PDB file of C-alpha atoms in Angstrom:
ATOM      1  CA  MET A   7      -0.149  -5.446 -23.300  1.00 42.00           C
ATOM      2  CA  SER A   8       1.285  -2.579 -21.033  1.00 55.00           C
ATOM      3  CA  GLU A   9       4.713  -2.894 -19.686  1.00 79.00           C
ATOM      4  CA  GLY A  10       3.360  -1.227 -16.467  1.00 90.00           C
ATOM      5  CA  ILE A  11       4.210   2.063 -14.711  1.00 95.00           C
ATOM      6  CA  GLU A  12       7.753   3.419 -14.054  1.00 95.00           C
ATOM      7  CA  VAL A  13       8.327   2.625 -10.329  1.00 96.00           C
ATOM      8  CA  ALA A  14      10.334   5.897 -10.120  1.00 96.00           C
ATOM      9  CA  LYS A  15       7.456   7.923 -11.217  1.00 96.00           C
ATOM     10  CA  VAL A  16       5.019   6.488  -8.857  1.00 96.00           C
ATOM     11  CA  GLY A  17       7.692   7.123  -6.098  1.00 97.00           C
ATOM     12  CA  ARG A  18       7.962  10.892  -7.136  1.00 97.00           C
ATOM     13  CA  ALA A  19       4.234  11.394  -7.304  1.00 96.00           C
ATOM     14  CA  MET A  20       3.878   9.504  -3.669  1.00 96.00           C
ATOM     15  CA  GLU A  21       6.413  11.941  -2.437  1.00 96.00           C
ATOM     16  CA  ILE A  22       4.449  15.022  -3.790  1.00 96.00           C
ATOM     17  CA  LEU A  23       1.380  13.378  -2.135  1.00 93.00           C
ATOM     18  CA  LEU A  24       2.771  12.754   1.061  1.00 94.00           C
ATOM     19  CA  ARG A  25       4.365  16.331   1.427  1.00 94.00           C
ATOM     20  CA  GLY A  26       1.050  17.761   0.491  1.00 93.00           C
ATOM     21  CA  VAL A  27      -0.895  15.899   3.139  1.00 90.00           C
ATOM     22  CA  GLY A  28       1.767  17.854   5.739  1.00 92.00           C
ATOM     23  CA  GLN A  29       1.606  15.001   8.266  1.00 95.00           C
ATOM     24  CA  PRO A  30       4.553  13.219   9.526  1.00 96.00           C
ATOM     25  CA  ILE A  31       5.154   9.605   8.378  1.00 97.00           C
ATOM     26  CA  LEU A  32       5.574   7.630  11.496  1.00 96.00           C
ATOM     27  CA  PHE A  33       6.752   4.059  12.179  1.00 93.00           C
ATOM     28  CA  GLU A  34       6.240   2.841  15.662  1.00 93.00           C
ATOM     29  CA  ASP A  35       8.795   0.359  16.929  1.00 91.00           C
ATOM     30  CA  HIS A  36       7.087  -1.425  19.550  1.00 89.00           C
ATOM     31  CA  ALA A  37      10.022  -3.566  20.632  1.00 92.00           C
ATOM     32  CA  ARG A  38      12.065  -0.234  21.382  1.00 94.00           C
ATOM     33  CA  GLY A  39       8.936   1.779  22.560  1.00 92.00           C
ATOM     34  CA  ALA A  40       9.946   4.422  19.935  1.00 94.00           C
ATOM     35  CA  VAL A  41       8.416   6.275  17.119  1.00 94.00           C
ATOM     36  CA  PHE A  42      10.546   7.076  14.082  1.00 94.00           C
ATOM     37  CA  VAL A  43       9.689  10.032  11.659  1.00 96.00           C
ATOM     38  CA  THR A  44      10.401   9.080   8.114  1.00 94.00           C
ATOM     39  CA  PRO A  45      11.044  11.689   5.478  1.00 95.00           C
ATOM     40  CA  ALA A  46       8.637  11.726   2.612  1.00 95.00           C
ATOM     41  CA  ASP A  47      11.366  10.973  -0.008  1.00 95.00           C
ATOM     42  CA  SER A  48      12.511   7.793   2.084  1.00 93.00           C
ATOM     43  CA  ALA A  49       8.626   6.870   2.414  1.00 94.00           C
ATOM     44  CA  ALA A  50       8.201   6.960  -1.341  1.00 96.00           C
ATOM     45  CA  ALA A  51      11.313   5.358  -2.242  1.00 97.00           C
ATOM     46  CA  ALA A  52      11.232   1.924  -3.995  1.00 96.00           C
ATOM     47  CA  ASP A  53      13.673   0.696  -1.427  1.00 97.00           C
ATOM     48  CA  GLY A  54      12.144   2.575   1.287  1.00 95.00           C
ATOM     49  CA  LEU A  55       8.500   2.343   2.589  1.00 96.00           C
ATOM     50  CA  LEU A  56       6.860   2.500  -0.939  1.00 96.00           C
ATOM     51  CA  PRO A  57       6.476  -1.458  -0.917  1.00 95.00           C
ATOM     52  CA  VAL A  58       4.779  -1.136   2.277  1.00 95.00           C
ATOM     53  CA  PHE A  59       2.357   1.653   1.018  1.00 96.00           C
ATOM     54  CA  LEU A  60       1.783  -0.365  -2.541  1.00 96.00           C
ATOM     55  CA  VAL A  61       0.969  -3.470  -0.856  1.00 94.00           C
ATOM     56  CA  ALA A  62      -1.731  -1.984   1.221  1.00 95.00           C
ATOM     57  CA  ALA A  63      -2.798   0.181  -1.717  1.00 95.00           C
ATOM     58  CA  GLU A  64      -3.218  -2.831  -4.039  1.00 93.00           C
ATOM     59  CA  ALA A  65      -5.303  -4.728  -1.441  1.00 92.00           C
ATOM     60  CA  VAL A  66      -7.483  -1.658  -1.448  1.00 92.00           C
ATOM     61  CA  TRP A  67      -7.875  -1.543  -5.347  1.00 92.00           C
ATOM     62  CA  ARG A  68      -8.288  -5.329  -5.524  1.00 89.00           C
ATOM     63  CA  GLU A  69     -11.212  -5.004  -2.922  1.00 87.00           C
ATOM     64  CA  ALA A  70     -12.780  -2.061  -5.199  1.00 87.00           C
ATOM     65  CA  VAL A  71     -12.351  -3.452  -8.561  1.00 88.00           C
ATOM     66  CA  GLY A  72     -11.216  -7.167  -8.247  1.00 84.00           C
ATOM     67  CA  ASP A  73      -7.879  -6.849  -9.675  1.00 87.00           C
ATOM     68  CA  GLY A  74      -4.268  -5.922  -8.433  1.00 88.00           C
ATOM     69  CA  PHE A  75      -1.586  -3.788  -9.932  1.00 91.00           C
ATOM     70  CA  GLY A  76       0.638  -6.542 -10.977  1.00 91.00           C
ATOM     71  CA  LEU A  77       3.026  -5.507  -8.241  1.00 93.00           C
ATOM     72  CA  GLU A  78       6.474  -7.131  -7.984  1.00 94.00           C
ATOM     73  CA  ILE A  79       8.545  -6.643  -4.864  1.00 94.00           C
ATOM     74  CA  ALA A  80      11.926  -8.468  -4.234  1.00 96.00           C
ATOM     75  CA  ARG A  81      14.071  -9.042  -1.184  1.00 96.00           C
ATOM     76  CA  ASP A  82      16.973  -6.482  -1.018  1.00 96.00           C
ATOM     77  CA  PRO A  83      19.153  -6.507   1.864  1.00 95.00           C
ATOM     78  CA  GLU A  84      20.009  -2.829   1.263  1.00 95.00           C
ATOM     79  CA  ALA A  85      16.515  -1.644   1.409  1.00 94.00           C
ATOM     80  CA  LEU A  86      14.924  -0.064   4.577  1.00 90.00           C
ATOM     81  CA  PHE A  87      12.689  -3.162   5.436  1.00 88.00           C
ATOM     82  CA  ASP A  88      14.615  -5.605   3.155  1.00 93.00           C
ATOM     83  CA  TYR A  89      12.149  -5.108   0.192  1.00 94.00           C
ATOM     84  CA  ARG A  90      12.168  -3.102  -3.035  1.00 96.00           C
ATOM     85  CA  VAL A  91       9.311  -2.547  -5.601  1.00 96.00           C
ATOM     86  CA  THR A  92      10.727  -3.745  -8.838  1.00 96.00           C
ATOM     87  CA  LYS A  93       7.369  -3.500 -10.941  1.00 96.00           C
ATOM     88  CA  ILE A  94       4.201  -2.193 -10.910  1.00 96.00           C
ATOM     89  CA  GLY A  95       2.093  -3.838 -13.799  1.00 93.00           C
ATOM     90  CA  ALA A  96      -0.969  -1.609 -13.636  1.00 86.00           C
ATOM     91  CA  ALA A  97      -1.992   0.126 -16.817  1.00 82.00           C
ATOM     92  CA  ARG A  98      -2.825   3.508 -15.251  1.00 92.00           C
ATOM     93  CA  ILE A  99      -0.901   5.499 -12.779  1.00 94.00           C
ATOM     94  CA  THR A 100      -4.056   7.193 -11.673  1.00 94.00           C
ATOM     95  CA  ASP A 101      -5.291   3.934 -10.451  1.00 94.00           C
ATOM     96  CA  VAL A 102      -2.204   3.310  -8.320  1.00 95.00           C
ATOM     97  CA  LEU A 103      -2.261   6.827  -7.138  1.00 95.00           C
ATOM     98  CA  LEU A 104      -5.846   6.730  -6.113  1.00 95.00           C
ATOM     99  CA  ALA A 105      -5.433   3.665  -4.217  1.00 95.00           C
ATOM    100  CA  LEU A 106      -2.317   4.814  -2.598  1.00 96.00           C
ATOM    101  CA  MET A 107      -4.278   8.118  -1.357  1.00 95.00           C
ATOM    102  CA  GLU A 108      -6.642   5.827   0.020  1.00 95.00           C
ATOM    103  CA  ALA A 109      -4.343   3.524   1.800  1.00 95.00           C
ATOM    104  CA  ALA A 110      -2.587   6.465   3.208  1.00 95.00           C
ATOM    105  CA  ALA A 111      -5.704   8.136   4.470  1.00 95.00           C
ATOM    106  CA  GLN A 112      -6.876   4.978   6.144  1.00 94.00           C
ATOM    107  CA  ALA A 113      -3.497   4.888   8.010  1.00 96.00           C
ATOM    108  CA  LEU A 114      -3.724   8.421   9.073  1.00 95.00           C
ATOM    109  CA  ARG A 115      -4.125   9.062  12.886  1.00 95.00           C
ATOM    110  CA  PRO A 116      -4.232  12.652  14.666  1.00 95.00           C
ATOM    111  CA  ASP A 117      -0.284  12.491  14.914  1.00 95.00           C
ATOM    112  CA  GLY A 118       0.433  11.521  11.434  1.00 96.00           C
ATOM    113  CA  ILE A 119       0.490   8.835   8.786  1.00 97.00           C
ATOM    114  CA  VAL A 120       1.238   5.505  10.800  1.00 96.00           C
ATOM    115  CA  VAL A 121       2.910   2.876   8.636  1.00 95.00           C
ATOM    116  CA  ASN A 122       2.286   0.318  10.828  1.00 94.00           C
ATOM    117  CA  GLU A 123      -1.470   0.819  10.244  1.00 94.00           C
ATOM    118  CA  LEU A 124      -0.955  -0.071   6.577  1.00 93.00           C
ATOM    119  CA  ALA A 125      -0.920  -3.583   7.705  1.00 91.00           C
ATOM    120  CA  TYR A 126      -4.468  -3.337   9.048  1.00 90.00           C
ATOM    121  CA  VAL A 127      -5.417  -1.615   5.782  1.00 90.00           C
ATOM    122  CA  TRP A 128      -4.150  -4.561   3.930  1.00 84.00           C
ATOM    123  CA  GLU A 129      -5.853  -7.088   6.224  1.00 88.00           C
ATOM    124  CA  ASP A 130      -9.179  -5.363   6.359  1.00 85.00           C
ATOM    125  CA  ALA A 131      -9.389  -4.930   2.705  1.00 82.00           C
ATOM    126  CA  LEU A 132      -8.705  -8.599   1.995  1.00 81.00           C
ATOM    127  CA  GLU A 133     -11.202  -9.702   4.774  1.00 85.00           C
ATOM    128  CA  ARG A 134     -13.658  -7.646   3.041  1.00 83.00           C
ATOM    129  CA  ALA A 135     -12.953  -8.801  -0.337  1.00 77.00           C
ATOM    130  CA  GLU A 136     -13.113 -12.524   0.901  1.00 82.00           C
ATOM    131  CA  ALA A 137     -16.399 -11.868   2.601  1.00 81.00           C
ATOM    132  CA  ARG A 138     -17.919 -10.386  -0.520  1.00 80.00           C
ATOM    133  CA  GLU A 139     -16.826 -13.403  -2.421  1.00 78.00           C
ATOM    134  CA  LYS A 140     -18.269 -15.711   0.042  1.00 82.00           C
ATOM    135  CA  ALA A 141     -21.488 -14.185   0.113  1.00 80.00           C
ATOM    136  CA  LYS A 142     -21.575 -13.887  -3.917  1.00 76.00           C
ATOM    137  CA  ALA A 143     -21.093 -17.848  -3.799  1.00 79.00           C
ATOM    138  CA  LEU A 144     -23.713 -18.512  -1.216  1.00 77.00           C
ATOM    139  CA  ASP A 145     -26.165 -16.221  -3.360  1.00 74.00           C
ATOM    140  CA  LEU A 146     -25.445 -18.436  -6.356  1.00 71.00           C
ATOM    141  CA  GLN A 147     -25.844 -21.546  -4.505  1.00 75.00           C
ATOM    142  CA  GLY A 148     -29.161 -20.455  -3.112  1.00 73.00           C
ATOM    143  CA  ARG A 149     -30.263 -19.565  -6.606  1.00 73.00           C
ATOM    144  CA  ALA A 150     -29.465 -22.918  -7.902  1.00 63.00           C
TER     145      ALA A 150
END
């Protein structure tokens, strides 16, 4: 059994990917009517935005292959949004990075990668996966 992937390694790779995209990472604070630009190193940090990116990426991966990353996230009042990634139980870093790239691509807008959009990436992936499971169950019932 794999011990998982080193969180810091995923964070470093994510930072490189975000810098390579060349787009700002934006957080829209609707309550204040403001948009904040997040540096790539903060966006990719285990106590930064990495938990948000990984939750969306895990939903994308689960939809595609039916299994998650064994992602563990813990509350941390010192973290940017009060959560920190503590474990990524996946066996291969390439799976995680591929899903991270897809989640970021789905959150990309003309002005940058909008972190708020990752919630929709997560919701949409879960809805599609649930719809597929329901269709599969109905198909099995129809064959019985």
